[in-house]
Amino acid sequence: NQACLEEQRIVSYRQGADEKYQRELTIIRDLPIGLAQNQLYLVFQPKVDLRLNQCTGAEALIRWQHPTLGFIPPDEFIQLAENSGNIDIVSQWVLQQAIKQLVAWQQRGMLLKLAINLSAHDLVDTRLPNQIASLLKDNNLPSGALCIEVTEGAVMKDAQTVVSVLQRFRDMGVSVAIDDFGTGHSSLAYLKILPVNEVKIDRSFIKDMLTNSQDVMIVNTSIQLIHGLGFTVVAEGVEEPEGVEILRNLNCDIIQGYVFSKPLKAAEFDLWFEAFNHKNPSGA
Ligand code: C2E
Ligand code: MG
Ligand code: MG
Ligand code: MG
């Protein structure tokens, strides 16, 4: 009987593994088709400047509504795209869409900075800065309208090349943000050598601030450190108004989180932006 149970466990484990493997293969196979057929789209999450009480930027986040698998979270398919050597087509698509959105915003008189997420593989391509420079120029966009978000992990893959690529961005006037700060390895050593403008404190430290004084301590110290190095501080994943007040008292510069808005489709974002910035006139 024991042996029988064991046998069943192995069979169901194998079935689970097979299903997972099949799903991954489908995702990898269908990604280029999905991009070509507009199954993927960007959503935009506001970044609110606490000093101005204004939305001054947004982060572009990718979404995929697959015809048979349904919604596939980016955490799942981005990693598969990275592992299968397909991340470059995703990043190129995101970049093109982001530029289109910036042009649309500029035409509506909406001045805001749009951040896109790039992967390690993108950042070792030394042609990328020039490509982005031409894209901005051809579309009459100021380079300050774009921000590149990268994780510490992405930098560690080939620090020398990544640092030189990021340096080019900063020289061009494109912003660079360190994403998920505090979750990677040797954060402090890398912060010292990275040419960045902005550091985003990971949600894992933000989410329990209301109940855990150690997290408040970590966030407080991180803010001091990031400011001391001359960078702008963004808190990621703030969900409660109380969190906003704590962060305001800790001198955090910018907040991104459900407390202000979830990521929105372009048309909804425009309405949200109009309403929010109208309600909180600049300089108030
Ligand atoms: P990320 O760049 O750190 O993005 C922030 C994530 O936190 C987003 O998840 C966002 O929806 C979520 N978030 C924001 N505010 C809150 C909040 O208040 N509460 C909670 N619970 N979550 C919040 P999302 O959109 O699922 O993206 C997950 C990750 O996938 C991103 O983390 C990024 O690493 C990656 N990703 C998304 N879009 C792209 C893309 O276009 N290119 C690349 N390379 N990666 C992307
Ligand atoms: Mg990000
Ligand atoms: Mg993040
Ligand atoms: Mg993340």
XYZ file of C-alpha atoms and ligand atoms in Angstrom:
333
model
C 0.000 0.000 0.000
C 2.860 2.358 0.905
C 4.565 1.496 -2.384
C 1.317 2.129 -4.235
C 0.986 5.595 -2.683
C 4.567 6.363 -3.579
C 3.933 5.269 -7.164
C 0.901 7.573 -7.379
C 2.937 10.486 -6.088
C 5.585 9.941 -8.750
C 2.985 9.712 -11.519
C 1.285 12.948 -10.451
C 4.630 14.699 -10.048
C 5.555 13.649 -13.561
C 2.218 14.849 -14.926
C 2.701 18.192 -13.188
C 6.198 18.516 -14.604
C 4.962 17.590 -18.091
C 2.203 20.199 -17.929
C 4.611 22.874 -16.748
C 7.040 21.971 -19.512
C 4.304 21.993 -22.160
C 3.081 25.389 -20.961
C 6.604 26.807 -21.088
C 7.163 25.486 -24.603
C 3.865 27.003 -25.735
C 4.760 30.363 -24.222
C 8.201 30.400 -25.836
C 6.808 29.302 -29.207
C 3.896 31.766 -29.212
C 5.656 34.895 -27.984
C 6.872 36.157 -31.388
C 3.411 35.458 -32.880
C 1.724 37.197 -29.975
C 3.879 40.289 -30.460
C 3.123 40.348 -34.191
C -0.624 39.874 -33.599
C -1.018 42.536 -30.917
C -1.878 40.079 -28.142
C 0.570 42.033 -26.003
C 0.091 45.587 -24.804
C 1.525 48.039 -22.328
C -0.147 49.337 -19.197
C 1.038 52.427 -17.365
C 1.357 52.950 -13.615
C 1.643 56.506 -12.260
C 4.705 57.670 -10.342
C 3.674 60.486 -8.006
C 6.129 63.144 -6.863
C 5.438 63.718 -3.141
C 7.034 67.168 -3.127
C 4.729 68.456 -5.894
C 1.724 66.205 -5.246
C 1.766 65.599 -8.980
C 2.121 62.641 -11.258
C 5.355 63.346 -13.116
C 5.991 59.950 -14.621
C 4.821 56.413 -15.274
C 6.213 52.930 -15.601
C 5.314 50.875 -18.670
C 4.474 47.260 -17.768
C 3.873 44.593 -20.359
C 0.729 42.438 -20.523
C -0.104 39.357 -22.572
C -3.600 38.027 -23.199
C -2.910 34.668 -24.811
C -5.697 33.216 -27.040
C -5.801 29.846 -25.238
C -3.726 30.227 -22.053
C -5.437 33.481 -21.050
C -3.558 36.103 -19.084
C 0.138 35.256 -18.661
C 1.928 37.305 -15.979
C 5.077 39.143 -17.117
C 7.126 37.555 -14.320
C 6.476 34.236 -16.073
C 6.970 35.028 -19.773
C 9.750 37.604 -19.411
C 11.934 35.050 -17.680
C 11.162 32.463 -20.363
C 11.955 35.032 -23.060
C 15.271 35.735 -21.332
C 16.145 32.044 -21.097
C 15.137 31.252 -24.676
C 17.020 34.169 -26.227
C 13.866 36.064 -27.205
C 14.023 38.979 -24.803
C 15.476 41.300 -27.450
C 12.303 41.176 -29.561
C 10.224 41.901 -26.458
C 12.413 44.836 -25.437
C 12.433 46.255 -28.966
C 8.641 46.043 -29.073
C 8.330 47.699 -25.640
C 10.696 50.463 -26.721
C 8.715 51.172 -29.913
C 5.410 51.227 -28.023
C 6.864 53.464 -25.315
C 8.057 55.960 -27.915
C 4.598 55.964 -29.539
C 3.029 56.639 -26.149
C 5.423 59.488 -25.402
C 4.584 61.055 -28.772
C 0.846 60.741 -28.025
C 1.332 62.303 -24.588
C 3.406 65.116 -26.021
C 0.662 65.868 -28.551
C -1.813 66.142 -25.664
C 0.528 68.416 -23.753
C 1.164 65.750 -21.124
C 4.740 66.169 -19.978
C 5.824 63.060 -18.148
C 8.685 60.663 -17.981
C 8.079 57.100 -19.086
C 10.128 54.249 -17.620
C 10.640 50.931 -19.404
C 12.119 47.744 -17.949
C 15.153 46.302 -19.708
C 16.940 43.012 -19.077
C 20.590 42.087 -18.638
C 20.793 40.886 -22.215
C 19.648 44.291 -23.568
C 22.232 46.135 -21.542
C 25.246 44.327 -22.963
C 24.223 45.471 -26.452
C 26.480 48.472 -26.923
C 24.420 49.634 -29.941
C 21.331 50.241 -27.820
C 22.179 53.778 -26.610
C 22.670 55.036 -30.187
C 19.493 53.334 -31.346
C 17.528 54.978 -28.543
C 19.166 58.342 -29.242
C 18.002 58.174 -32.899
C 14.511 57.065 -31.920
C 14.143 60.020 -29.548
C 15.539 62.448 -32.093
C 13.416 61.158 -34.993
C 10.321 61.605 -32.843
C 11.300 65.024 -31.497
C 11.293 63.767 -27.931
C 13.560 65.170 -25.226
C 15.844 62.430 -23.900
C 14.665 63.277 -20.386
C 11.271 61.799 -21.324
C 12.646 58.276 -21.108
C 13.860 56.272 -18.131
C 15.474 52.839 -18.192
C 14.803 50.538 -15.217
C 17.329 47.801 -14.508
C 17.798 45.389 -11.613
C 21.063 44.932 -9.777
C 21.075 41.349 -10.989
C 21.133 42.560 -14.594
C 24.184 44.681 -13.858
C 26.096 41.820 -12.287
C 26.030 39.709 -15.457
C 28.752 41.809 -17.083
C 29.241 44.855 -14.900
C 31.864 46.580 -17.045
C 29.772 46.564 -20.235
C 26.506 47.368 -18.469
C 28.078 50.284 -16.612
C 29.415 51.716 -19.895
C 25.995 51.360 -21.572
C 24.250 53.004 -18.596
C 26.850 55.760 -18.617
C 25.976 56.469 -22.263
C 22.304 56.746 -21.348
C 23.024 59.164 -18.578
C 25.316 61.241 -20.800
C 22.496 61.405 -23.369
C 20.074 62.634 -20.711
C 18.058 59.398 -20.505
C 17.357 58.515 -16.850
C 18.501 55.271 -15.314
C 16.719 53.670 -12.353
C 17.797 50.732 -10.210
C 14.735 48.510 -9.791
C 13.884 46.221 -6.847
C 16.596 47.780 -4.684
C 17.551 45.650 -1.700
C 16.646 42.282 -3.220
C 19.850 41.676 -5.195
C 23.325 40.831 -3.994
C 26.027 43.326 -2.980
C 23.663 46.247 -3.454
C 25.966 48.736 -1.822
C 29.084 47.929 -3.821
C 27.136 48.302 -7.063
C 25.404 51.521 -6.094
C 28.796 53.145 -5.813
C 29.846 52.388 -9.389
C 26.476 52.682 -11.133
C 25.677 55.772 -13.189
C 22.049 56.090 -12.085
C 19.512 58.851 -11.356
C 16.928 56.970 -9.371
C 16.704 54.033 -6.975
C 13.440 52.151 -6.449
C 13.103 50.526 -3.033
C 11.530 47.098 -3.452
C 7.970 46.478 -2.351
C 9.083 43.721 0.052
C 10.405 46.429 2.418
C 7.478 48.795 1.831
C 4.566 46.418 2.306
C 4.981 45.710 6.048
C 6.064 49.182 7.172
C 2.733 49.766 8.933
C 3.181 46.744 11.188
C 6.929 46.200 11.293
C 9.203 48.872 12.739
C 12.276 47.069 11.404
C 11.046 47.645 7.872
C 10.569 51.343 8.652
C 14.168 51.365 9.870
C 15.414 49.666 6.685
C 13.463 52.048 4.445
C 14.575 55.089 6.438
C 18.231 54.075 6.230
C 17.919 53.224 2.514
C 16.447 56.661 1.798
C 19.290 58.394 3.667
C 21.842 56.315 1.780
C 20.274 56.872 -1.654
C 19.954 60.614 -1.024
C 23.511 60.707 0.299
C 24.701 59.299 -3.013
C 22.717 61.992 -4.820
C 19.933 59.853 -6.296
C 16.151 60.206 -6.327
C 14.213 57.738 -4.133
C 11.140 55.891 -5.392
C 9.080 53.625 -3.110
C 7.454 50.742 -5.007
C 4.182 49.029 -4.171
C 2.649 51.435 -1.648
C -0.948 50.362 -1.007
C -2.089 52.383 2.032
C -2.471 56.147 2.615
C -0.669 55.612 5.954
C 2.287 54.301 3.972
C 2.341 57.529 1.962
C 2.479 59.579 5.186
C 5.300 57.501 6.660
C 7.269 57.834 3.418
C 6.589 61.560 3.247
C 8.043 61.941 6.745
C 11.079 59.905 5.695
C 11.647 62.332 2.778
C 10.894 59.825 0.041
C 10.705 61.646 -3.320
C 8.364 59.548 -5.448
C 5.716 56.888 -4.809
C 4.386 54.230 -7.151
C 1.673 51.894 -5.931
C -1.957 50.865 -5.809
C -2.592 53.661 -3.258
C -2.545 56.032 -6.228
C -3.384 53.664 -9.066
C -2.902 50.204 -10.512
C -1.259 50.043 -13.924
C -3.798 51.362 -16.462
C -4.388 51.070 -20.192
C -3.350 54.195 -22.085
C -6.809 55.789 -22.370
C -7.599 55.180 -18.688
C -4.198 56.485 -17.699
C -4.817 59.758 -19.526
C -8.101 60.279 -17.642
C -6.518 59.397 -14.303
C -3.596 61.738 -14.969
C -5.844 64.639 -15.917
C -8.030 64.187 -12.825
C -5.163 63.678 -10.374
C -2.994 66.572 -11.490
C -6.027 68.835 -11.726
C -7.096 67.951 -8.176
C -3.599 68.676 -6.869
C -2.457 71.809 -8.712
C 1.295 72.051 -9.034
C 3.058 74.047 -6.383
C 0.302 73.511 -3.807
P 8.791 45.712 -11.592
O 9.497 46.368 -12.719
O 9.411 45.799 -10.250
O 7.317 46.325 -11.611
C 6.544 46.565 -10.466
C 5.520 45.483 -10.256
O 4.817 45.733 -9.040
C 4.446 45.417 -11.331
O 4.041 44.063 -11.479
C 3.311 46.237 -10.721
O 2.043 45.947 -11.274
C 3.426 45.787 -9.284
N 2.857 46.761 -8.335
C 2.869 48.111 -8.417
N 2.282 48.677 -7.351
C 1.872 47.667 -6.560
C 1.179 47.619 -5.289
O 0.835 48.618 -4.676
N 0.943 46.370 -4.774
C 1.318 45.228 -5.424
N 1.013 44.066 -4.852
N 1.968 45.247 -6.604
C 2.243 46.456 -7.167
P 3.873 43.376 -12.923
O 3.279 44.357 -13.881
O 3.202 42.075 -12.717
O 5.360 43.136 -13.383
C 6.188 42.242 -12.691
C 7.617 42.329 -13.179
O 7.707 41.877 -14.544
C 8.178 43.748 -13.201
O 8.594 44.134 -11.897
C 9.329 43.582 -14.173
O 10.434 42.987 -13.530
C 8.750 42.584 -15.162
N 8.235 43.336 -16.345
C 7.020 43.912 -16.536
N 6.950 44.510 -17.751
C 8.171 44.315 -18.324
C 8.741 44.673 -19.599
O 8.132 45.357 -20.438
N 10.034 44.264 -19.839
C 10.753 43.537 -18.916
N 12.011 43.171 -19.235
N 10.249 43.182 -17.724
C 8.983 43.568 -17.432
Mg 10.324 48.200 -13.012
Mg 10.457 46.732 -9.016
Mg 10.253 43.200 -10.009
